[in-house]
Amino acid sequence: IGRILSESNLQDFPRILMASFLGEDHLFPVTNFLAYLIYSNKFDPIITISIATKMLYVAWLVSVSILIKLLYSNKIKTVLAMGLIISNQALVFYNSTYNIGFNLVILFSVLGMYYITKYILIRKSRYLLYTYLVFLLGTFSFENFFATYSLVTLFAIYKIYLLNESISYKLLTLIKIAVILCMTLLPYLLIHYYQYFVDLQIFLKVL
């Protein structure tokens, strides 16, 4: 898709950007746009893919280390966690434009958990906005990101439970986080419904 985007005109670009792999009903325009950037430069795509993957890997390591430090405030635990992640990086990171969407999912998942944690601990509304933006990007990166919604929800419930606050405050905090997560899902559901359900019905009527 990245190569096709790099050769497309302005009129076809949005339609191809929302295209799925082999006609599957998935939406990952963020991954497609990254693939477009890889194929649209003058360098060898293989080299560019390798560089992009390594940059995402470094960004992921930095994000994970910051998250662990925020959660535990312990240098030893941070170092041990980073060592475990680095030693098993081949299990989670891929060196291709298709699977590079998985890399984006990992990065946005970590960032989303970080901003959720910051909001629960620091109680600044701007972290809800950051959460919304990160989850929106993650949702449109690849379908694997949907697992992050369950993980972050359970994580938020646990962190809020540990707060030394009233039940009403805890409930209000949880509701705010739930609303943000639902708002990030809404654009995906609407676009998915229009692109794959409405268009499919029109196609079947034509047949």
Short mmCIF file of N, CA, C and O in Angstrom, two decimals, residues 67-148:
data_model
loop_
_atom_site.label_atom_id
_atom_site.label_comp_id
_atom_site.label_asym_id
_atom_site.label_seq_id
_atom_site.Cartn_x
_atom_site.Cartn_y
_atom_site.Cartn_z
N LEU A 67 7.91 4.85 31.54
CA LEU A 67 6.72 4.30 32.18
C LEU A 67 7.09 3.50 33.43
O LEU A 67 6.46 3.65 34.48
N ILE A 68 8.09 2.64 33.31
CA ILE A 68 8.51 1.82 34.45
C ILE A 68 9.01 2.70 35.60
O ILE A 68 8.71 2.45 36.78
N LYS A 69 9.76 3.73 35.25
CA LYS A 69 10.25 4.64 36.28
C LYS A 69 9.10 5.35 36.98
O LYS A 69 9.12 5.57 38.19
N LEU A 70 8.06 5.71 36.21
CA LEU A 70 6.89 6.36 36.79
C LEU A 70 6.14 5.42 37.72
O LEU A 70 5.66 5.83 38.79
N LEU A 71 6.05 4.15 37.34
CA LEU A 71 5.28 3.18 38.12
C LEU A 71 6.00 2.75 39.39
O LEU A 71 5.37 2.58 40.44
N TYR A 72 7.30 2.58 39.30
CA TYR A 72 8.03 1.98 40.42
C TYR A 72 9.04 2.91 41.09
O TYR A 72 9.42 2.68 42.24
N SER A 73 9.51 3.92 40.38
CA SER A 73 10.54 4.83 40.92
C SER A 73 11.73 4.05 41.47
O SER A 73 12.27 4.35 42.54
N ASN A 74 12.11 3.04 40.71
CA ASN A 74 13.19 2.16 41.15
C ASN A 74 14.12 1.88 39.97
O ASN A 74 13.72 1.29 38.97
N LYS A 75 15.37 2.32 40.09
CA LYS A 75 16.32 2.18 38.99
C LYS A 75 16.64 0.71 38.69
O LYS A 75 16.81 0.33 37.53
N ILE A 76 16.73 -0.11 39.74
CA ILE A 76 17.06 -1.52 39.54
C ILE A 76 15.96 -2.22 38.75
O ILE A 76 16.23 -2.96 37.79
N LYS A 77 14.71 -1.98 39.11
CA LYS A 77 13.60 -2.59 38.38
C LYS A 77 13.55 -2.10 36.94
O LYS A 77 13.24 -2.86 36.02
N THR A 78 13.88 -0.83 36.75
CA THR A 78 13.88 -0.27 35.39
C THR A 78 14.95 -0.94 34.53
O THR A 78 14.70 -1.34 33.40
N VAL A 79 16.15 -1.10 35.10
CA VAL A 79 17.25 -1.73 34.37
C VAL A 79 16.92 -3.19 34.06
O VAL A 79 17.16 -3.68 32.94
N LEU A 80 16.38 -3.92 35.04
CA LEU A 80 16.03 -5.32 34.83
C LEU A 80 14.95 -5.46 33.75
O LEU A 80 15.03 -6.35 32.88
N ALA A 81 13.96 -4.60 33.80
CA ALA A 81 12.88 -4.65 32.80
C ALA A 81 13.42 -4.35 31.40
O ALA A 81 13.05 -5.02 30.43
N MET A 82 14.28 -3.34 31.30
CA MET A 82 14.84 -2.99 30.01
C MET A 82 15.71 -4.12 29.46
O MET A 82 15.71 -4.40 28.26
N GLY A 83 16.48 -4.77 30.34
CA GLY A 83 17.29 -5.90 29.91
C GLY A 83 16.45 -7.04 29.38
O GLY A 83 16.78 -7.67 28.37
N LEU A 84 15.31 -7.31 30.06
CA LEU A 84 14.42 -8.37 29.62
C LEU A 84 13.80 -8.04 28.26
O LEU A 84 13.69 -8.90 27.38
N ILE A 85 13.40 -6.78 28.09
CA ILE A 85 12.78 -6.35 26.83
C ILE A 85 13.78 -6.41 25.68
O ILE A 85 13.48 -6.94 24.60
N ILE A 86 14.97 -5.89 25.89
CA ILE A 86 15.99 -5.88 24.84
C ILE A 86 16.38 -7.29 24.43
O ILE A 86 16.55 -7.58 23.23
N SER A 87 16.48 -8.19 25.39
CA SER A 87 16.89 -9.57 25.08
C SER A 87 15.82 -10.34 24.32
O SER A 87 16.12 -11.37 23.70
N ASN A 88 14.58 -9.84 24.35
CA ASN A 88 13.49 -10.53 23.66
C ASN A 88 12.87 -9.66 22.56
O ASN A 88 11.73 -9.89 22.15
N GLN A 89 13.61 -8.68 22.07
CA GLN A 89 13.05 -7.74 21.10
C GLN A 89 12.60 -8.43 19.81
O GLN A 89 11.67 -7.98 19.15
N ALA A 90 13.23 -9.55 19.44
CA ALA A 90 12.86 -10.22 18.20
C ALA A 90 11.44 -10.78 18.24
O ALA A 90 10.84 -11.04 17.20
N LEU A 91 10.89 -10.96 19.44
CA LEU A 91 9.56 -11.52 19.57
C LEU A 91 8.46 -10.50 19.29
O LEU A 91 7.32 -10.87 19.01
N VAL A 92 8.80 -9.21 19.35
CA VAL A 92 7.76 -8.19 19.25
C VAL A 92 7.99 -7.17 18.15
O VAL A 92 7.06 -6.48 17.75
N PHE A 93 9.22 -7.08 17.63
CA PHE A 93 9.47 -6.07 16.61
C PHE A 93 9.74 -6.71 15.25
O PHE A 93 10.41 -7.73 15.15
N TYR A 94 9.22 -6.07 14.21
CA TYR A 94 9.28 -6.62 12.86
C TYR A 94 9.95 -5.61 11.92
O TYR A 94 9.82 -4.41 12.09
N ASN A 95 10.63 -6.14 10.93
CA ASN A 95 11.39 -5.30 10.01
C ASN A 95 10.75 -5.32 8.62
O ASN A 95 11.31 -5.80 7.66
N SER A 96 9.50 -4.82 8.54
CA SER A 96 8.80 -4.75 7.26
C SER A 96 7.73 -3.69 7.34
O SER A 96 7.29 -3.32 8.42
N THR A 97 7.28 -3.21 6.19
CA THR A 97 6.28 -2.14 6.20
C THR A 97 4.91 -2.66 6.62
O THR A 97 4.12 -1.91 7.19
N TYR A 98 4.59 -3.91 6.34
CA TYR A 98 3.29 -4.43 6.77
C TYR A 98 3.28 -4.62 8.28
O TYR A 98 2.41 -4.10 8.98
N ASN A 99 4.25 -5.36 8.80
CA ASN A 99 4.30 -5.62 10.23
C ASN A 99 4.80 -4.44 11.04
O ASN A 99 4.82 -4.51 12.27
N ILE A 100 5.21 -3.37 10.39
CA ILE A 100 5.62 -2.20 11.12
C ILE A 100 4.44 -1.59 11.88
O ILE A 100 4.61 -0.86 12.85
N GLY A 101 3.23 -1.96 11.45
CA GLY A 101 2.03 -1.55 12.20
C GLY A 101 2.02 -2.13 13.59
O GLY A 101 1.55 -1.49 14.54
N PHE A 102 2.55 -3.35 13.76
CA PHE A 102 2.66 -3.94 15.09
C PHE A 102 3.58 -3.10 15.97
O PHE A 102 3.35 -2.93 17.17
N ASN A 103 4.66 -2.60 15.37
CA ASN A 103 5.60 -1.77 16.11
C ASN A 103 4.93 -0.49 16.61
O ASN A 103 5.17 -0.02 17.73
N LEU A 104 4.11 0.10 15.74
CA LEU A 104 3.37 1.30 16.13
C LEU A 104 2.40 1.00 17.27
O LEU A 104 2.24 1.81 18.19
N VAL A 105 1.75 -0.15 17.20
CA VAL A 105 0.82 -0.55 18.25
C VAL A 105 1.52 -0.63 19.59
O VAL A 105 1.01 -0.15 20.62
N ILE A 106 2.69 -1.24 19.61
CA ILE A 106 3.45 -1.37 20.86
C ILE A 106 3.81 0.00 21.41
O ILE A 106 3.63 0.29 22.60
N LEU A 107 4.29 0.87 20.54
CA LEU A 107 4.69 2.21 20.97
C LEU A 107 3.50 2.99 21.52
O LEU A 107 3.58 3.58 22.61
N PHE A 108 2.40 3.01 20.79
CA PHE A 108 1.23 3.78 21.22
C PHE A 108 0.59 3.16 22.47
O PHE A 108 0.00 3.89 23.29
N SER A 109 0.69 1.85 22.63
CA SER A 109 0.16 1.21 23.83
C SER A 109 0.92 1.66 25.08
O SER A 109 0.32 1.98 26.11
N VAL A 110 2.23 1.69 24.96
CA VAL A 110 3.06 2.12 26.09
C VAL A 110 2.80 3.59 26.42
O VAL A 110 2.65 3.97 27.58
N LEU A 111 2.75 4.42 25.37
CA LEU A 111 2.49 5.84 25.59
C LEU A 111 1.10 6.06 26.20
O LEU A 111 0.93 6.91 27.08
N GLY A 112 0.11 5.30 25.73
CA GLY A 112 -1.24 5.42 26.29
C GLY A 112 -1.28 5.07 27.76
O GLY A 112 -1.91 5.78 28.55
N MET A 113 -0.61 4.00 28.14
CA MET A 113 -0.57 3.62 29.54
C MET A 113 0.17 4.66 30.38
O MET A 113 -0.21 4.94 31.53
N TYR A 114 1.20 5.25 29.79
CA TYR A 114 1.96 6.29 30.51
C TYR A 114 1.07 7.50 30.81
O TYR A 114 1.04 7.99 31.95
N TYR A 115 0.34 7.97 29.81
CA TYR A 115 -0.50 9.16 30.01
C TYR A 115 -1.68 8.87 30.93
O TYR A 115 -2.09 9.75 31.70
N ILE A 116 -2.23 7.66 30.87
CA ILE A 116 -3.29 7.29 31.80
C ILE A 116 -2.75 7.32 33.23
O ILE A 116 -3.41 7.84 34.16
N THR A 117 -1.56 6.78 33.42
CA THR A 117 -0.95 6.78 34.75
C THR A 117 -0.68 8.20 35.23
O THR A 117 -0.94 8.52 36.41
N LYS A 118 -0.18 9.05 34.34
CA LYS A 118 0.09 10.44 34.71
C LYS A 118 -1.20 11.14 35.14
O LYS A 118 -1.21 11.92 36.11
N TYR A 119 -2.29 10.87 34.42
CA TYR A 119 -3.55 11.51 34.78
C TYR A 119 -4.04 11.05 36.15
O TYR A 119 -4.49 11.86 36.97
N ILE A 120 -3.94 9.75 36.41
CA ILE A 120 -4.41 9.22 37.70
C ILE A 120 -3.59 9.77 38.85
O ILE A 120 -4.13 10.11 39.91
N LEU A 121 -2.28 9.89 38.66
CA LEU A 121 -1.40 10.32 39.74
C LEU A 121 -1.33 11.84 39.89
O LEU A 121 -1.31 12.35 41.02
N ILE A 122 -1.30 12.56 38.78
CA ILE A 122 -1.10 14.01 38.82
C ILE A 122 -2.42 14.78 38.68
O ILE A 122 -2.52 15.92 39.12
N ARG A 123 -3.41 14.17 38.06
CA ARG A 123 -4.76 14.74 37.97
C ARG A 123 -4.81 16.01 37.12
O ARG A 123 -5.54 16.96 37.45
N LYS A 124 -4.05 16.02 36.06
CA LYS A 124 -4.09 17.13 35.10
C LYS A 124 -4.88 16.70 33.88
O LYS A 124 -4.59 15.66 33.27
N SER A 125 -5.87 17.51 33.49
CA SER A 125 -6.75 17.13 32.39
C SER A 125 -6.03 17.00 31.05
O SER A 125 -6.50 16.29 30.16
N ARG A 126 -4.90 17.69 30.90
CA ARG A 126 -4.19 17.62 29.62
C ARG A 126 -3.73 16.20 29.31
O ARG A 126 -3.58 15.84 28.14
N TYR A 127 -3.52 15.38 30.34
CA TYR A 127 -3.10 14.01 30.10
C TYR A 127 -4.23 13.17 29.51
O TYR A 127 -3.97 12.17 28.84
N LEU A 128 -5.47 13.57 29.76
CA LEU A 128 -6.59 12.90 29.10
C LEU A 128 -6.59 13.21 27.61
O LEU A 128 -6.89 12.35 26.78
N LEU A 129 -6.24 14.46 27.27
CA LEU A 129 -6.13 14.84 25.86
C LEU A 129 -5.01 14.06 25.18
O LEU A 129 -5.19 13.54 24.06
N TYR A 130 -3.86 13.96 25.84
CA TYR A 130 -2.75 13.18 25.29
C TYR A 130 -3.16 11.72 25.10
O TYR A 130 -2.80 11.07 24.11
N THR A 131 -3.90 11.19 26.08
CA THR A 131 -4.38 9.81 25.99
C THR A 131 -5.28 9.63 24.77
O THR A 131 -5.16 8.65 24.03
N TYR A 132 -6.17 10.59 24.56
CA TYR A 132 -7.09 10.52 23.42
C TYR A 132 -6.32 10.50 22.11
O TYR A 132 -6.59 9.67 21.23
N LEU A 133 -5.34 11.39 21.96
CA LEU A 133 -4.58 11.47 20.72
C LEU A 133 -3.77 10.20 20.48
O LEU A 133 -3.74 9.67 19.36
N VAL A 134 -3.13 9.69 21.52
CA VAL A 134 -2.31 8.49 21.38
C VAL A 134 -3.18 7.27 21.05
O VAL A 134 -2.85 6.46 20.18
N PHE A 135 -4.30 7.15 21.73
CA PHE A 135 -5.20 6.02 21.47
C PHE A 135 -5.83 6.11 20.09
O PHE A 135 -6.08 5.09 19.45
N LEU A 136 -6.08 7.32 19.63
CA LEU A 136 -6.62 7.49 18.29
C LEU A 136 -5.61 7.01 17.24
O LEU A 136 -5.96 6.29 16.30
N LEU A 137 -4.35 7.40 17.43
CA LEU A 137 -3.30 6.94 16.51
C LEU A 137 -3.12 5.43 16.59
O LEU A 137 -2.95 4.76 15.56
N GLY A 138 -3.14 4.90 17.79
CA GLY A 138 -2.98 3.47 17.96
C GLY A 138 -4.12 2.67 17.35
O GLY A 138 -3.91 1.64 16.71
N THR A 139 -5.36 3.17 17.52
CA THR A 139 -6.53 2.48 16.97
C THR A 139 -6.47 2.38 15.46
O THR A 139 -6.87 1.37 14.87
N PHE A 140 -5.96 3.44 14.82
CA PHE A 140 -5.86 3.45 13.37
C PHE A 140 -4.50 2.95 12.87
O PHE A 140 -4.19 3.12 11.69
N SER A 141 -3.71 2.36 13.75
CA SER A 141 -2.43 1.78 13.34
C SER A 141 -2.58 0.32 12.94
O SER A 141 -2.11 -0.11 11.89
N PHE A 142 -3.24 -0.45 13.80
CA PHE A 142 -3.49 -1.85 13.47
C PHE A 142 -4.48 -2.41 14.48
O PHE A 142 -4.60 -1.91 15.60
N GLU A 143 -5.18 -3.48 14.12
CA GLU A 143 -6.25 -4.02 14.96
C GLU A 143 -5.75 -4.58 16.28
O GLU A 143 -6.53 -4.69 17.24
N ASN A 144 -4.48 -4.96 16.37
CA ASN A 144 -3.93 -5.47 17.63
C ASN A 144 -4.08 -4.49 18.77
O ASN A 144 -4.08 -4.87 19.94
N PHE A 145 -4.22 -3.20 18.43
CA PHE A 145 -4.29 -2.18 19.47
C PHE A 145 -5.57 -2.32 20.30
O PHE A 145 -5.61 -1.82 21.44
N PHE A 146 -6.59 -3.01 19.80
CA PHE A 146 -7.82 -3.15 20.58
C PHE A 146 -7.58 -3.89 21.89
O PHE A 146 -8.31 -3.68 22.86
N ALA A 147 -6.57 -4.75 21.93
CA ALA A 147 -6.24 -5.43 23.18
C ALA A 147 -5.77 -4.44 24.23
O ALA A 147 -5.94 -4.68 25.44
N THR A 148 -5.21 -3.31 23.79
CA THR A 148 -4.74 -2.30 24.72
C THR A 148 -5.88 -1.68 25.50
O THR A 148 -5.71 -1.29 26.67
#
